[in-house]
CSV table of C-alpha atoms in Angstrom, one decimal:
chain,number,residue,atom,x,y,z
A,2,MET,CA,104.2,37.2,41.6
A,3,ASP,CA,103.8,33.2,40.9
A,4,PHE,CA,104.9,30.0,42.7
A,5,LYS,CA,107.8,29.9,40.1
A,6,GLU,CA,108.3,33.3,41.3
A,7,MET,CA,108.5,32.9,44.8
A,8,LYS,CA,110.8,30.0,44.7
A,9,VAL,CA,113.2,31.7,42.7
A,10,ILE,CA,112.9,34.5,45.7
A,11,TRP,CA,113.0,31.6,48.1
A,12,ASP,CA,115.7,30.1,47.5
A,13,SER,CA,118.4,33.0,47.0
A,14,GLN,CA,117.1,34.9,50.9
A,15,ASN,CA,119.0,35.0,53.6
A,16,ASP,CA,117.8,38.0,54.9
A,17,GLN,CA,115.3,38.3,57.0
A,18,PRO,CA,113.3,40.6,57.4
A,19,LEU,CA,112.9,40.6,53.5
A,20,TYR,CA,112.1,36.9,54.0
A,21,ALA,CA,109.0,38.3,56.3
A,22,LEU,CA,107.6,40.1,53.2
A,23,ASP,CA,108.1,37.5,51.1
A,24,GLN,CA,106.5,35.3,53.1
A,25,GLU,CA,103.3,37.4,53.6
A,26,ALA,CA,102.9,37.9,49.8
A,27,LEU,CA,103.4,33.8,49.2
A,28,HIS,CA,100.4,33.6,52.4
A,29,ALA,CA,98.4,35.7,50.0
A,30,SER,CA,99.1,34.3,46.4
A,31,VAL,CA,98.5,30.9,48.6
A,32,ARG,CA,95.0,32.2,49.9
A,33,ARG,CA,94.2,33.6,46.2
A,34,ARG,CA,94.6,30.0,44.9
A,35,GLY,CA,93.0,28.4,47.6
A,36,LEU,CA,90.4,30.5,46.9
A,37,CYS,CA,90.1,29.7,43.1
A,38,ILE,CA,90.1,25.9,43.6
A,39,GLU,CA,87.5,26.0,46.4
A,40,LYS,CA,84.9,28.3,43.8
A,41,CYS,CA,85.6,25.6,41.3
A,42,VAL,CA,84.8,22.5,43.4
A,43,ASN,CA,81.6,24.4,45.1
A,44,ILE,CA,80.4,25.0,41.1
A,45,PHE,CA,81.0,21.5,40.4
A,46,GLU,CA,79.4,20.2,43.3
A,47,ILE,CA,76.4,22.5,42.7
A,48,PHE,CA,76.2,21.6,38.8
A,49,MET,CA,76.3,18.0,39.1
A,50,ILE,CA,73.0,18.5,41.8
A,51,VAL,CA,71.1,20.2,39.8
A,52,ILE,CA,71.8,18.1,36.5
A,53,LEU,CA,71.1,15.1,38.7
A,54,MET,CA,67.6,16.7,40.0
A,55,ALA,CA,66.8,18.3,36.5
A,56,ILE,CA,67.3,15.1,34.5
A,57,ALA,CA,65.0,13.1,36.5
A,58,ALA,CA,62.7,16.3,36.8
A,59,ILE,CA,62.3,17.0,32.9
A,60,LEU,CA,61.5,12.9,32.2
A,61,VAL,CA,59.2,12.8,35.2
A,62,GLY,CA,56.9,15.8,34.2
A,63,LYS,CA,57.5,14.8,30.1
A,64,ARG,CA,55.2,11.4,31.2
A,65,LEU,CA,53.2,13.7,33.3
A,66,PHE,CA,52.5,15.7,30.4
A,67,ASP,CA,52.4,13.4,27.8
A,68,GLU,CA,50.4,10.8,29.4
A,69,GLN,CA,46.8,10.5,29.1
A,70,THR,CA,46.5,7.7,31.4
A,71,TYR,CA,49.0,6.1,33.9
A,72,GLN,CA,49.9,2.8,34.5
A,73,PRO,CA,50.9,1.4,37.9
A,74,TYR,CA,54.5,0.7,36.9
A,75,GLN,CA,54.5,4.5,35.1
A,76,ILE,CA,53.7,5.9,38.5
A,77,VAL,CA,56.7,3.8,40.2
A,78,ALA,CA,59.1,4.0,37.8
A,79,SER,CA,58.9,8.0,37.7
A,80,ALA,CA,58.7,8.0,41.6
A,81,MET,CA,61.7,6.1,41.5
A,82,MET,CA,63.5,8.2,39.0
A,83,LEU,CA,62.9,11.0,41.7
A,84,VAL,CA,64.4,8.5,44.5
A,85,VAL,CA,67.9,7.8,42.7
A,86,ALA,CA,68.2,11.6,41.5
A,87,GLY,CA,67.0,12.7,45.3
A,88,CYS,CA,69.6,10.1,46.9
A,89,ALA,CA,72.3,10.7,44.3
A,90,ALA,CA,72.1,14.6,44.6
A,91,MET,CA,71.8,14.0,48.4
A,92,HIS,CA,75.4,12.3,48.2
A,93,VAL,CA,77.1,15.0,46.7
A,94,ALA,CA,75.6,17.4,49.0
A,95,ILE,CA,76.7,15.5,52.4
A,96,GLY,CA,79.8,15.4,50.7
A,97,HIS,CA,80.3,18.9,50.7
A,98,PHE,CA,79.2,19.8,53.9
A,99,ARG,CA,81.8,16.9,55.4
A,100,ARG,CA,84.1,18.9,53.0
A,101,ARG,CA,83.4,22.0,54.9
A,102,ARG,CA,83.1,20.7,57.9
A,103,SER,CA,87.0,18.8,57.6
A,104,GLU,CA,88.6,21.7,56.0
A,105,GLN,CA,87.8,23.2,59.5
A,106,ARG,CA,90.4,22.0,60.7
A,107,PHE,CA,93.3,23.7,59.0
A,108,GLU,CA,94.9,26.8,60.5
A,109,SER,CA,94.7,30.6,58.9
A,110,SER,CA,98.4,29.9,58.0
A,111,LEU,CA,100.7,29.8,55.2
A,112,MET,CA,101.3,26.1,55.9
A,113,GLY,CA,97.8,25.4,56.8
A,114,ASP,CA,96.0,27.5,53.6
A,115,LEU,CA,98.1,25.7,51.8
A,116,ASN,CA,97.2,21.8,53.5
A,117,LYS,CA,93.8,23.0,53.1
A,118,ALA,CA,94.2,23.8,49.2
A,119,ILE,CA,95.9,20.5,48.2
A,120,SER,CA,92.8,18.7,50.1
A,121,GLN,CA,90.7,20.5,48.2
A,122,VAL,CA,92.2,19.4,45.0
A,123,ASP,CA,92.3,15.6,46.7
A,124,TYR,CA,89.0,16.1,46.7
A,125,GLN,CA,88.3,17.2,43.9
A,126,ILE,CA,90.7,14.3,42.3
A,127,ASP,CA,88.8,11.4,44.3
A,128,ARG,CA,85.4,12.9,43.0
A,129,LEU,CA,86.3,12.8,39.8
A,130,LYS,CA,87.9,9.3,39.6
A,131,SER,CA,84.3,8.3,41.8
A,132,PHE,CA,82.6,10.2,38.5
A,133,HIS,CA,81.0,6.8,37.5
A,134,TRP,CA,79.6,5.7,41.0
A,135,TRP,CA,77.7,8.9,42.2
A,136,PHE,CA,76.8,10.4,39.0
A,137,ILE,CA,77.0,8.0,35.6
A,138,LEU,CA,75.2,5.3,37.5
A,139,PRO,CA,72.5,7.2,38.6
A,140,VAL,CA,71.8,8.8,35.6
A,141,ALA,CA,71.3,5.8,33.7
A,142,LEU,CA,69.3,4.2,36.4
A,143,ILE,CA,66.7,7.0,35.8
A,144,THR,CA,67.4,6.5,31.7
A,145,ALA,CA,66.4,2.4,32.5
A,146,LEU,CA,63.6,3.9,34.0
A,147,ASN,CA,62.5,6.0,31.8
A,148,PHE,CA,62.4,3.6,29.3
A,149,ALA,CA,60.1,1.5,31.8
A,150,ALA,CA,58.1,4.0,32.2
A,151,LYS,CA,57.5,4.3,28.8
A,152,GLY,CA,56.9,0.3,28.6
A,153,VAL,CA,59.9,-0.4,26.5
A,154,THR,CA,61.4,-4.2,26.8
A,155,VAL,CA,64.8,-5.4,26.8
A,156,ALA,CA,64.1,-6.7,23.4
A,157,GLU,CA,62.5,-3.7,22.2
A,158,LEU,CA,65.9,-2.1,23.0
A,159,PHE,CA,67.7,-3.7,20.5
A,160,ASP,CA,65.2,-4.2,17.7
A,161,SER,CA,66.4,-1.9,14.8
A,162,THR,CA,64.8,1.3,15.3
A,163,ARG,CA,67.0,1.4,18.4
A,164,ILE,CA,69.8,-0.4,18.0
A,165,TRP,CA,71.8,3.5,16.9
A,166,ILE,CA,71.9,3.8,20.9
A,167,TRP,CA,73.9,1.6,21.9
A,168,PRO,CA,77.1,3.0,19.7
A,169,LEU,CA,75.9,6.2,20.8
A,170,PHE,CA,76.4,4.9,24.5
A,171,ALA,CA,79.5,3.5,24.3
A,172,ALA,CA,80.9,6.6,22.2
A,173,SER,CA,80.2,8.8,25.4
A,174,ILE,CA,81.6,5.9,27.8
A,175,VAL,CA,84.6,6.5,26.1
A,176,VAL,CA,84.5,10.6,25.5
A,177,TYR,CA,83.7,10.5,29.5
A,178,TYR,CA,86.8,8.5,30.6
A,179,LEU,CA,88.5,10.6,28.2
A,180,ALA,CA,87.5,13.7,29.3
A,181,ILE,CA,88.1,12.8,32.9
A,182,HIS,CA,91.7,11.5,32.0
A,183,VAL,CA,92.5,15.0,29.9
A,184,GLU,CA,91.2,16.8,33.2
A,185,LEU,CA,92.7,14.6,36.0
A,186,ARG,CA,96.4,15.1,34.1
A,187,HIS,CA,96.5,18.7,32.6
A,188,ILE,CA,95.0,20.2,35.5
A,189,HIS,CA,94.4,18.5,39.0
A,190,LEU,CA,97.5,16.5,39.4
A,191,PRO,CA,100.3,19.0,38.0
A,192,ARG,CA,97.9,21.4,40.5
A,193,LYS,CA,98.7,19.2,43.0
A,194,ARG,CA,102.4,18.5,42.3
A,195,ASN,CA,102.6,22.2,42.5
A,196,LEU,CA,101.2,22.4,45.6
A,197,GLU,CA,103.3,19.6,47.3
A,198,SER,CA,105.9,20.6,46.0
A,199,LEU,CA,105.8,24.5,47.7
A,200,ARG,CA,104.5,22.6,50.9
A,201,ASP,CA,108.0,20.7,51.1
A,202,LYS,CA,109.9,23.5,50.0
A,203,LEU,CA,108.7,25.6,52.7
A,204,ALA,CA,108.8,22.7,55.2
A,205,ASN,CA,112.4,22.4,53.9
A,206,GLY,CA,113.1,25.8,54.6
A,207,THR,CA,112.0,26.4,58.2
A,208,ALA,CA,113.4,23.3,59.5
A,209,GLY,CA,116.6,24.8,57.9
């Protein structure tokens, strides 16, 4: 039974005993939706942490195995790559634990679980809207530090052999914004509207 079916039942319900049974079914459905949202958020956070650390580890590891001798600037750049990745990953991890702690304030009830699910969707929306700060920017810094470890100068980045990097970079930015826009518009924002609509309906039904 989905939210639309339950909405019809709620609208046409006048018998109190039947209402109680429908409420239990609705609560079970809300819990399932909430668990699904929480699972997606957890996977998203873990995946981002793994990617950040993997990018830095691969680039630093490549330096260690490819280079025969190491210059001081290479050691510093490699160390900074790990620091940037570690800080970004820690930011995601801290956000994860803060989210989990804040979710403890919600009661284990129909409205409590519904508010919790809405809070999780809001969290995911905020994460995606700030994605460029806590993921794209660290990755860009790690990439720049990797070029520094290779000894590539700014002038060399714009020579004819590397000019292909910039159209690729611009295209990746466009794809990133399109992907975020599509995910927000077609997944998270509709999900939030549906949950909020159900919450408003339940609140109005209780008030009446």
